[in-house]
PDB file of C-alpha atoms in Angstrom:
ATOM      1  CA  GLU O   4     -16.218  90.329 -72.079  1.00 96.00           C
ATOM      2  CA  VAL O   5     -13.591  92.924 -72.959  1.00 98.00           C
ATOM      3  CA  GLN O   6     -15.049  95.945 -74.712  1.00 98.00           C
ATOM      4  CA  LEU O   7     -13.319  99.042 -76.036  1.00 98.00           C
ATOM      5  CA  VAL O   8     -15.488 101.792 -77.489  1.00 98.00           C
ATOM      6  CA  GLU O   9     -13.890 104.810 -79.163  1.00 98.00           C
ATOM      7  CA  SER O  10     -15.604 108.144 -79.645  1.00 98.00           C
ATOM      8  CA  GLY O  11     -14.771 111.723 -80.528  1.00 98.00           C
ATOM      9  CA  GLY O  12     -13.860 111.353 -84.177  1.00 98.00           C
ATOM     10  CA  GLY O  13     -15.122 113.674 -86.863  1.00 97.00           C
ATOM     11  CA  LEU O  14     -14.138 116.165 -89.528  1.00 98.00           C
ATOM     12  CA  VAL O  15     -11.520 118.689 -88.449  1.00 98.00           C
ATOM     13  CA  GLN O  16      -9.681 121.379 -90.361  1.00 98.00           C
ATOM     14  CA  PRO O  17      -5.910 121.351 -90.801  1.00 98.00           C
ATOM     15  CA  GLY O  18      -4.298 122.936 -87.774  1.00 98.00           C
ATOM     16  CA  GLY O  19      -7.273 122.032 -85.603  1.00 98.00           C
ATOM     17  CA  SER O  20      -7.591 119.903 -82.492  1.00 98.00           C
ATOM     18  CA  LEU O  21      -9.631 116.910 -81.445  1.00 98.00           C
ATOM     19  CA  ARG O  22      -9.810 114.645 -78.396  1.00 98.00           C
ATOM     20  CA  LEU O  23     -10.565 110.972 -78.797  1.00 98.00           C
ATOM     21  CA  SER O  24     -11.875 108.802 -75.977  1.00 98.00           C
ATOM     22  CA  CYS O  25     -11.908 105.052 -75.481  1.00 98.00           C
ATOM     23  CA  ALA O  26     -14.232 103.598 -72.855  1.00 98.00           C
ATOM     24  CA  ALA O  27     -13.063 100.243 -71.528  1.00 98.00           C
ATOM     25  CA  SER O  28     -14.979  97.503 -69.764  1.00 98.00           C
ATOM     26  CA  GLY O  29     -14.696  93.809 -68.977  1.00 98.00           C
ATOM     27  CA  PHE O  30     -11.201  93.900 -67.474  1.00 98.00           C
ATOM     28  CA  THR O  31      -9.227  95.692 -64.760  1.00 97.00           C
ATOM     29  CA  PHE O  32      -8.357  98.777 -66.792  1.00 98.00           C
ATOM     30  CA  SER O  33      -5.620 100.090 -64.509  1.00 97.00           C
ATOM     31  CA  SER O  34      -3.693  96.820 -64.781  1.00 96.00           C
ATOM     32  CA  TYR O  35      -2.935  97.128 -68.486  1.00 96.00           C
ATOM     33  CA  ALA O  36      -1.030  99.420 -70.766  1.00 97.00           C
ATOM     34  CA  MET O  37      -3.028 100.838 -73.644  1.00 97.00           C
ATOM     35  CA  SER O  38      -2.173 102.106 -77.105  1.00 98.00           C
ATOM     36  CA  TRP O  39      -3.620 104.033 -79.992  1.00 98.00           C
ATOM     37  CA  VAL O  40      -3.098 102.609 -83.487  1.00 98.00           C
ATOM     38  CA  ARG O  41      -4.290 104.303 -86.667  1.00 98.00           C
ATOM     39  CA  GLN O  42      -5.041 103.264 -90.226  1.00 98.00           C
ATOM     40  CA  ALA O  43      -5.199 105.718 -93.097  1.00 98.00           C
ATOM     41  CA  PRO O  44      -7.876 104.931 -95.704  1.00 97.00           C
ATOM     42  CA  GLY O  45      -6.810 101.907 -97.732  1.00 96.00           C
ATOM     43  CA  LYS O  46      -3.461 101.698 -95.929  1.00 98.00           C
ATOM     44  CA  GLY O  47      -1.795  99.589 -93.267  1.00 98.00           C
ATOM     45  CA  LEU O  48      -1.588  99.905 -89.504  1.00 98.00           C
ATOM     46  CA  GLU O  49       0.545 102.532 -87.745  1.00 98.00           C
ATOM     47  CA  TRP O  50       1.123 102.594 -84.006  1.00 98.00           C
ATOM     48  CA  VAL O  51       0.654 106.102 -82.577  1.00 98.00           C
ATOM     49  CA  SER O  52       1.134 106.133 -78.816  1.00 98.00           C
ATOM     50  CA  ALA O  53       1.169 104.009 -75.664  1.00 97.00           C
ATOM     51  CA  ILE O  54       0.608 104.587 -71.947  1.00 97.00           C
ATOM     52  CA  SER O  55       1.381 102.377 -68.967  1.00 96.00           C
ATOM     53  CA  GLY O  56      -1.279 101.049 -66.615  1.00 96.00           C
ATOM     54  CA  SER O  57      -0.623 103.790 -64.052  1.00 96.00           C
ATOM     55  CA  GLY O  58      -0.364 106.492 -66.685  1.00 96.00           C
ATOM     56  CA  GLY O  59       3.103 107.368 -65.466  1.00 96.00           C
ATOM     57  CA  SER O  60       4.885 106.359 -68.655  1.00 96.00           C
ATOM     58  CA  THR O  61       4.023 107.399 -72.176  1.00 97.00           C
ATOM     59  CA  TYR O  62       5.563 106.797 -75.575  1.00 97.00           C
ATOM     60  CA  TYR O  63       4.919 108.320 -79.001  1.00 98.00           C
ATOM     61  CA  ALA O  64       5.660 107.619 -82.624  1.00 98.00           C
ATOM     62  CA  ASP O  65       7.942 110.255 -84.151  1.00 97.00           C
ATOM     63  CA  SER O  66       5.154 111.239 -86.557  1.00 98.00           C
ATOM     64  CA  VAL O  67       2.972 112.585 -83.713  1.00 98.00           C
ATOM     65  CA  LYS O  68       5.498 113.529 -81.022  1.00 98.00           C
ATOM     66  CA  GLY O  69       4.903 117.048 -79.754  1.00 98.00           C
ATOM     67  CA  ARG O  70       1.417 117.221 -81.301  1.00 98.00           C
ATOM     68  CA  PHE O  71      -0.493 114.346 -79.669  1.00 98.00           C
ATOM     69  CA  THR O  72      -0.891 113.578 -75.960  1.00 98.00           C
ATOM     70  CA  ILE O  73      -2.070 110.268 -74.567  1.00 98.00           C
ATOM     71  CA  SER O  74      -3.637 110.070 -71.125  1.00 98.00           C
ATOM     72  CA  ARG O  75      -5.953 107.892 -69.083  1.00 98.00           C
ATOM     73  CA  ASP O  76      -8.411 108.211 -66.214  1.00 98.00           C
ATOM     74  CA  ASN O  77      -8.396 104.908 -64.370  1.00 98.00           C
ATOM     75  CA  SER O  78     -11.319 106.017 -62.183  1.00 98.00           C
ATOM     76  CA  LYS O  79     -13.418 106.303 -65.347  1.00 98.00           C
ATOM     77  CA  ASN O  80     -11.859 103.369 -67.220  1.00 98.00           C
ATOM     78  CA  THR O  81     -11.188 105.718 -70.118  1.00 98.00           C
ATOM     79  CA  LEU O  82      -8.254 106.308 -72.434  1.00 98.00           C
ATOM     80  CA  TYR O  83      -7.749 109.595 -74.267  1.00 98.00           C
ATOM     81  CA  LEU O  84      -5.805 110.974 -77.202  1.00 98.00           C
ATOM     82  CA  GLN O  85      -5.524 114.741 -77.483  1.00 98.00           C
ATOM     83  CA  MET O  86      -4.589 115.622 -81.049  1.00 98.00           C
ATOM     84  CA  ASN O  87      -3.345 119.141 -81.848  1.00 98.00           C
ATOM     85  CA  SER O  88      -1.956 120.777 -84.994  1.00 98.00           C
ATOM     86  CA  LEU O  89      -3.694 118.185 -87.109  1.00 98.00           C
ATOM     87  CA  ARG O  90      -2.516 117.636 -90.672  1.00 98.00           C
ATOM     88  CA  ALA O  91      -4.071 115.989 -93.697  1.00 98.00           C
ATOM     89  CA  ASP O  92      -1.807 112.969 -93.247  1.00 98.00           C
ATOM     90  CA  ASP O  93      -3.327 112.358 -89.800  1.00 98.00           C
ATOM     91  CA  THR O  94      -6.527 111.334 -91.568  1.00 98.00           C
ATOM     92  CA  ALA O  95      -7.230 107.791 -90.405  1.00 98.00           C
ATOM     93  CA  VAL O  96      -9.374 105.450 -88.401  1.00 98.00           C
ATOM     94  CA  TYR O  97      -8.023 105.551 -84.856  1.00 98.00           C
ATOM     95  CA  TYR O  98      -8.205 102.359 -82.816  1.00 98.00           C
ATOM     96  CA  CYS O  99      -7.564 101.971 -79.129  1.00 98.00           C
ATOM     97  CA  ALA O 100      -5.920  98.685 -78.250  1.00 98.00           C
ATOM     98  CA  LYS O 101      -5.321  96.879 -74.984  1.00 98.00           C
ATOM     99  CA  GLU O 102      -1.814  95.620 -74.389  1.00 96.00           C
ATOM    100  CA  SER O 103      -1.122  92.277 -72.788  1.00 92.00           C
ATOM    101  CA  GLY O 104       0.737  93.675 -69.787  1.00 87.00           C
ATOM    102  CA  TYR O 105       1.034  96.572 -67.329  1.00 83.00           C
ATOM    103  CA  ASP O 106       4.186  98.210 -68.636  1.00 85.00           C
ATOM    104  CA  ILE O 107       4.492  99.869 -72.008  1.00 86.00           C
ATOM    105  CA  LEU O 108       5.693  97.745 -74.843  1.00 85.00           C
ATOM    106  CA  THR O 109       7.778  95.316 -72.787  1.00 87.00           C
ATOM    107  CA  GLY O 110       8.390  91.607 -73.044  1.00 85.00           C
ATOM    108  CA  TYR O 111       6.339  89.703 -75.556  1.00 90.00           C
ATOM    109  CA  TYR O 112       3.724  92.461 -75.670  1.00 92.00           C
ATOM    110  CA  ARG O 113       0.861  92.265 -78.084  1.00 96.00           C
ATOM    111  CA  PHE O 114      -2.439  94.044 -78.720  1.00 98.00           C
ATOM    112  CA  ASP O 115      -4.966  91.464 -77.621  1.00 97.00           C
ATOM    113  CA  TYR O 116      -8.154  93.519 -77.856  1.00 98.00           C
ATOM    114  CA  TRP O 117      -9.120  96.393 -80.146  1.00 98.00           C
ATOM    115  CA  GLY O 118     -11.970  98.858 -80.324  1.00 98.00           C
ATOM    116  CA  GLN O 119     -14.072  99.316 -83.462  1.00 98.00           C
ATOM    117  CA  GLY O 120     -12.271 102.542 -84.374  1.00 98.00           C
ATOM    118  CA  THR O 121     -13.270 106.161 -84.900  1.00 98.00           C
ATOM    119  CA  LEU O 122     -12.676 108.063 -88.134  1.00 98.00           C
ATOM    120  CA  VAL O 123     -10.784 111.339 -88.115  1.00 98.00           C
ATOM    121  CA  PRO O 124     -10.786 113.125 -91.495  1.00 98.00           C
ATOM    122  CA  VAL O 125      -8.571 116.204 -91.595  1.00 98.00           C
ATOM    123  CA  SER O 126      -9.635 118.458 -94.421  1.00 97.00           C
ATOM    124  CA  SER O 127     -10.604 122.039 -95.211  1.00 96.00           C
TER     125      SER O 127
ATOM    126  CA  ASP P  16      14.099 101.621 -87.012  1.00 90.00           C
ATOM    127  CA  ILE P  17      13.230  98.010 -87.710  1.00 95.00           C
ATOM    128  CA  GLN P  18      11.441  97.512 -91.015  1.00 97.00           C
ATOM    129  CA  MET P  19       8.926  94.699 -91.521  1.00 98.00           C
ATOM    130  CA  THR P  20       8.352  93.356 -95.017  1.00 98.00           C
ATOM    131  CA  GLN P  21       5.521  90.988 -95.831  1.00 98.00           C
ATOM    132  CA  SER P  22       5.182  88.855 -98.921  1.00 98.00           C
ATOM    133  CA  PRO P  23       3.229  88.440-100.981  1.00 98.00           C
ATOM    134  CA  SER P  24       1.189  91.642-100.754  1.00 98.00           C
ATOM    135  CA  SER P  25      -1.803  89.686-101.998  1.00 98.00           C
ATOM    136  CA  LEU P  26      -2.678  86.148-102.966  1.00 98.00           C
ATOM    137  CA  SER P  27      -5.615  84.235-104.376  1.00 97.00           C
ATOM    138  CA  ALA P  28      -6.516  80.890-102.888  1.00 97.00           C
ATOM    139  CA  SER P  29      -9.365  78.425-102.717  1.00 96.00           C
ATOM    140  CA  VAL P  30     -11.199  77.023 -99.732  1.00 96.00           C
ATOM    141  CA  GLY P  31      -9.195  74.104 -98.398  1.00 97.00           C
ATOM    142  CA  ASP P  32      -5.842  75.397 -99.651  1.00 97.00           C
ATOM    143  CA  ARG P  33      -2.771  75.621 -97.454  1.00 98.00           C
ATOM    144  CA  VAL P  34      -1.671  79.258 -97.337  1.00 98.00           C
ATOM    145  CA  THR P  35       1.683  80.628 -96.192  1.00 98.00           C
ATOM    146  CA  ILE P  36       2.479  84.295 -95.601  1.00 98.00           C
ATOM    147  CA  THR P  37       6.020  85.491 -94.954  1.00 98.00           C
ATOM    148  CA  CYS P  38       7.259  88.371 -92.816  1.00 98.00           C
ATOM    149  CA  ARG P  39      10.879  89.504 -92.788  1.00 98.00           C
ATOM    150  CA  ALA P  40      12.458  91.871 -90.279  1.00 98.00           C
ATOM    151  CA  SER P  41      15.336  94.183 -91.212  1.00 98.00           C
ATOM    152  CA  GLN P  42      17.270  92.967 -88.159  1.00 98.00           C
ATOM    153  CA  SER P  43      16.984  90.087 -85.743  1.00 98.00           C
ATOM    154  CA  ILE P  44      13.947  90.319 -83.475  1.00 97.00           C
ATOM    155  CA  SER P  45      14.267  86.894 -81.844  1.00 97.00           C
ATOM    156  CA  SER P  46      10.670  85.635 -81.454  1.00 97.00           C
ATOM    157  CA  TYR P  47       9.120  89.068 -80.870  1.00 97.00           C
ATOM    158  CA  LEU P  48       6.576  88.781 -83.649  1.00 98.00           C
ATOM    159  CA  ASN P  49       2.775  88.920 -83.666  1.00 98.00           C
ATOM    160  CA  TRP P  50       0.211  88.227 -86.382  1.00 98.00           C
ATOM    161  CA  TYR P  51      -3.193  89.893 -86.809  1.00 98.00           C
ATOM    162  CA  GLN P  52      -6.174  89.327 -89.089  1.00 98.00           C
ATOM    163  CA  GLN P  53      -8.294  92.225 -90.305  1.00 98.00           C
ATOM    164  CA  LYS P  54     -11.542  91.981 -92.224  1.00 98.00           C
ATOM    165  CA  PRO P  55     -12.929  94.963 -94.178  1.00 96.00           C
ATOM    166  CA  GLY P  56     -14.390  97.627 -91.929  1.00 96.00           C
ATOM    167  CA  LYS P  57     -13.379  95.746 -88.782  1.00 98.00           C
ATOM    168  CA  ALA P  58     -10.676  96.051 -86.167  1.00 98.00           C
ATOM    169  CA  PRO P  59      -7.614  93.802 -86.301  1.00 98.00           C
ATOM    170  CA  LYS P  60      -7.741  90.562 -84.339  1.00 98.00           C
ATOM    171  CA  LEU P  61      -4.731  88.950 -82.667  1.00 98.00           C
ATOM    172  CA  LEU P  62      -3.975  85.466 -84.025  1.00 98.00           C
ATOM    173  CA  ILE P  63      -0.428  84.578 -83.010  1.00 98.00           C
ATOM    174  CA  TYR P  64       2.002  86.118 -80.505  1.00 97.00           C
ATOM    175  CA  ALA P  65       5.635  85.430 -79.701  1.00 97.00           C
ATOM    176  CA  ALA P  66       5.999  84.021 -83.223  1.00 98.00           C
ATOM    177  CA  SER P  67       4.248  80.723 -82.568  1.00 98.00           C
ATOM    178  CA  SER P  68       1.808  80.983 -79.633  1.00 98.00           C
ATOM    179  CA  LEU P  69      -1.838  80.714 -80.615  1.00 98.00           C
ATOM    180  CA  GLN P  70      -4.082  83.356 -79.059  1.00 97.00           C
ATOM    181  CA  SER P  71      -6.958  81.937 -77.044  1.00 97.00           C
ATOM    182  CA  GLY P  72     -10.013  81.209 -79.170  1.00 97.00           C
ATOM    183  CA  VAL P  73      -8.151  81.207 -82.489  1.00 98.00           C
ATOM    184  CA  PRO P  74      -8.681  78.064 -84.598  1.00 98.00           C
ATOM    185  CA  SER P  75      -5.804  75.605 -84.677  1.00 98.00           C
ATOM    186  CA  ARG P  76      -5.568  75.796 -88.479  1.00 98.00           C
ATOM    187  CA  PHE P  77      -3.565  78.988 -87.869  1.00 98.00           C
ATOM    188  CA  SER P  78       0.076  78.530 -86.937  1.00 98.00           C
ATOM    189  CA  GLY P  79       3.183  80.657 -86.801  1.00 98.00           C
ATOM    190  CA  SER P  80       6.862  79.862 -86.997  1.00 98.00           C
ATOM    191  CA  GLY P  81      10.254  81.471 -87.312  1.00 98.00           C
ATOM    192  CA  SER P  82      12.777  83.421 -85.324  1.00 98.00           C
ATOM    193  CA  GLY P  83      15.483  85.968 -85.976  1.00 98.00           C
ATOM    194  CA  THR P  84      14.493  87.738 -89.172  1.00 98.00           C
ATOM    195  CA  ASP P  85      12.202  85.315 -91.021  1.00 98.00           C
ATOM    196  CA  PHE P  86       8.693  84.341 -89.962  1.00 98.00           C
ATOM    197  CA  THR P  87       5.699  82.599 -91.476  1.00 98.00           C
ATOM    198  CA  LEU P  88       1.979  82.457 -90.831  1.00 98.00           C
ATOM    199  CA  THR P  89       0.350  79.302 -92.126  1.00 98.00           C
ATOM    200  CA  ILE P  90      -3.328  78.537 -92.569  1.00 98.00           C
ATOM    201  CA  SER P  91      -3.489  74.775 -92.950  1.00 98.00           C
ATOM    202  CA  SER P  92      -6.887  74.609 -94.667  1.00 97.00           C
ATOM    203  CA  LEU P  93      -8.348  77.918 -95.759  1.00 97.00           C
ATOM    204  CA  GLN P  94     -11.933  78.521 -94.673  1.00 97.00           C
ATOM    205  CA  PRO P  95     -14.419  81.051 -96.118  1.00 95.00           C
ATOM    206  CA  GLU P  96     -14.111  83.243 -93.018  1.00 96.00           C
ATOM    207  CA  ASP P  97     -10.320  83.457 -93.446  1.00 97.00           C
ATOM    208  CA  PHE P  98     -10.450  85.754 -96.451  1.00 94.00           C
ATOM    209  CA  ALA P  99      -8.976  88.911 -94.951  1.00 98.00           C
ATOM    210  CA  THR P 100      -5.799  90.963 -94.687  1.00 98.00           C
ATOM    211  CA  TYR P 101      -3.037  89.695 -92.416  1.00 98.00           C
ATOM    212  CA  TYR P 102      -0.422  91.861 -90.699  1.00 98.00           C
ATOM    213  CA  CYS P 103       2.741  90.978 -88.849  1.00 98.00           C
ATOM    214  CA  GLN P 104       3.999  93.259 -86.061  1.00 98.00           C
ATOM    215  CA  GLN P 105       7.350  93.242 -84.334  1.00 97.00           C
ATOM    216  CA  SER P 106       7.327  93.558 -80.540  1.00 95.00           C
ATOM    217  CA  TYR P 107      11.108  93.748 -80.112  1.00 95.00           C
ATOM    218  CA  SER P 108      10.883  97.525 -79.865  1.00 94.00           C
ATOM    219  CA  ALA P 109       8.220 100.144 -80.605  1.00 94.00           C
ATOM    220  CA  PRO P 110       5.478  98.488 -82.648  1.00 96.00           C
ATOM    221  CA  ILE P 111       6.029  98.327 -86.375  1.00 97.00           C
ATOM    222  CA  PHE P 112       3.565  96.551 -88.621  1.00 98.00           C
ATOM    223  CA  GLY P 113       4.222  94.898 -91.931  1.00 98.00           C
ATOM    224  CA  GLY P 114       2.452  96.216 -95.006  1.00 98.00           C
ATOM    225  CA  GLY P 115      -0.177  93.481 -94.982  1.00 98.00           C
ATOM    226  CA  THR P 116      -1.115  90.482 -97.111  1.00 98.00           C
ATOM    227  CA  LYS P 117      -4.586  90.364 -98.605  1.00 98.00           C
ATOM    228  CA  VAL P 118      -5.955  86.848 -99.001  1.00 98.00           C
ATOM    229  CA  GLU P 119      -8.602  86.774-101.713  1.00 96.00           C
ATOM    230  CA  ILE P 120     -10.932  84.122-103.081  1.00 88.00           C
ATOM    231  CA  LYS P 121      -9.672  82.363-106.201  1.00 88.00           C
TER     232      LYS P 121
END
């Protein structure tokens, strides 16, 4: 059974940093691209970042480019999101999501499994 | 950037009703369109990919159709567990989600 478990969320002040983790199990982690998707309270879904199965390719939404860094450790089956210079509008539940293929966002890609999410409130 | 517009933003329906949700892309995306279901406090769940392919384990009362710019998600006979918010997502380029359609009990 595929499982994705996020951790690392919590209250952070504007301008602060936080690192999210997503522990994966139930599939060959290194064979699949992964993404982070967020959802502000009461709002819709916003894709944040993606990383290929090898970790060699990454891609970011314009809203987080230069502030967030996605990475993965395939030996630990773990996905990360380093978030710096956080702003109030980054407040959201952050989900990690497994993509359907190895390469980032190619072909008929879709997010076939999601974690339960971790809440990141950014407030003073 | 491609914009995705869903309609309606919410609807009320009864158990057993046939429900149709529409998603429109701002430019042609061929069949690069996915549908997700999200219940309150839960993660989204993939229902349909490539516009009309049913994800494994998803009940057959869910179906998708369309290509180009106009797509629909149909629930043939609404069940109590189907009351949720539904999102479309284009996979033609970087992921963009529609604004969501909340299906409520009438």
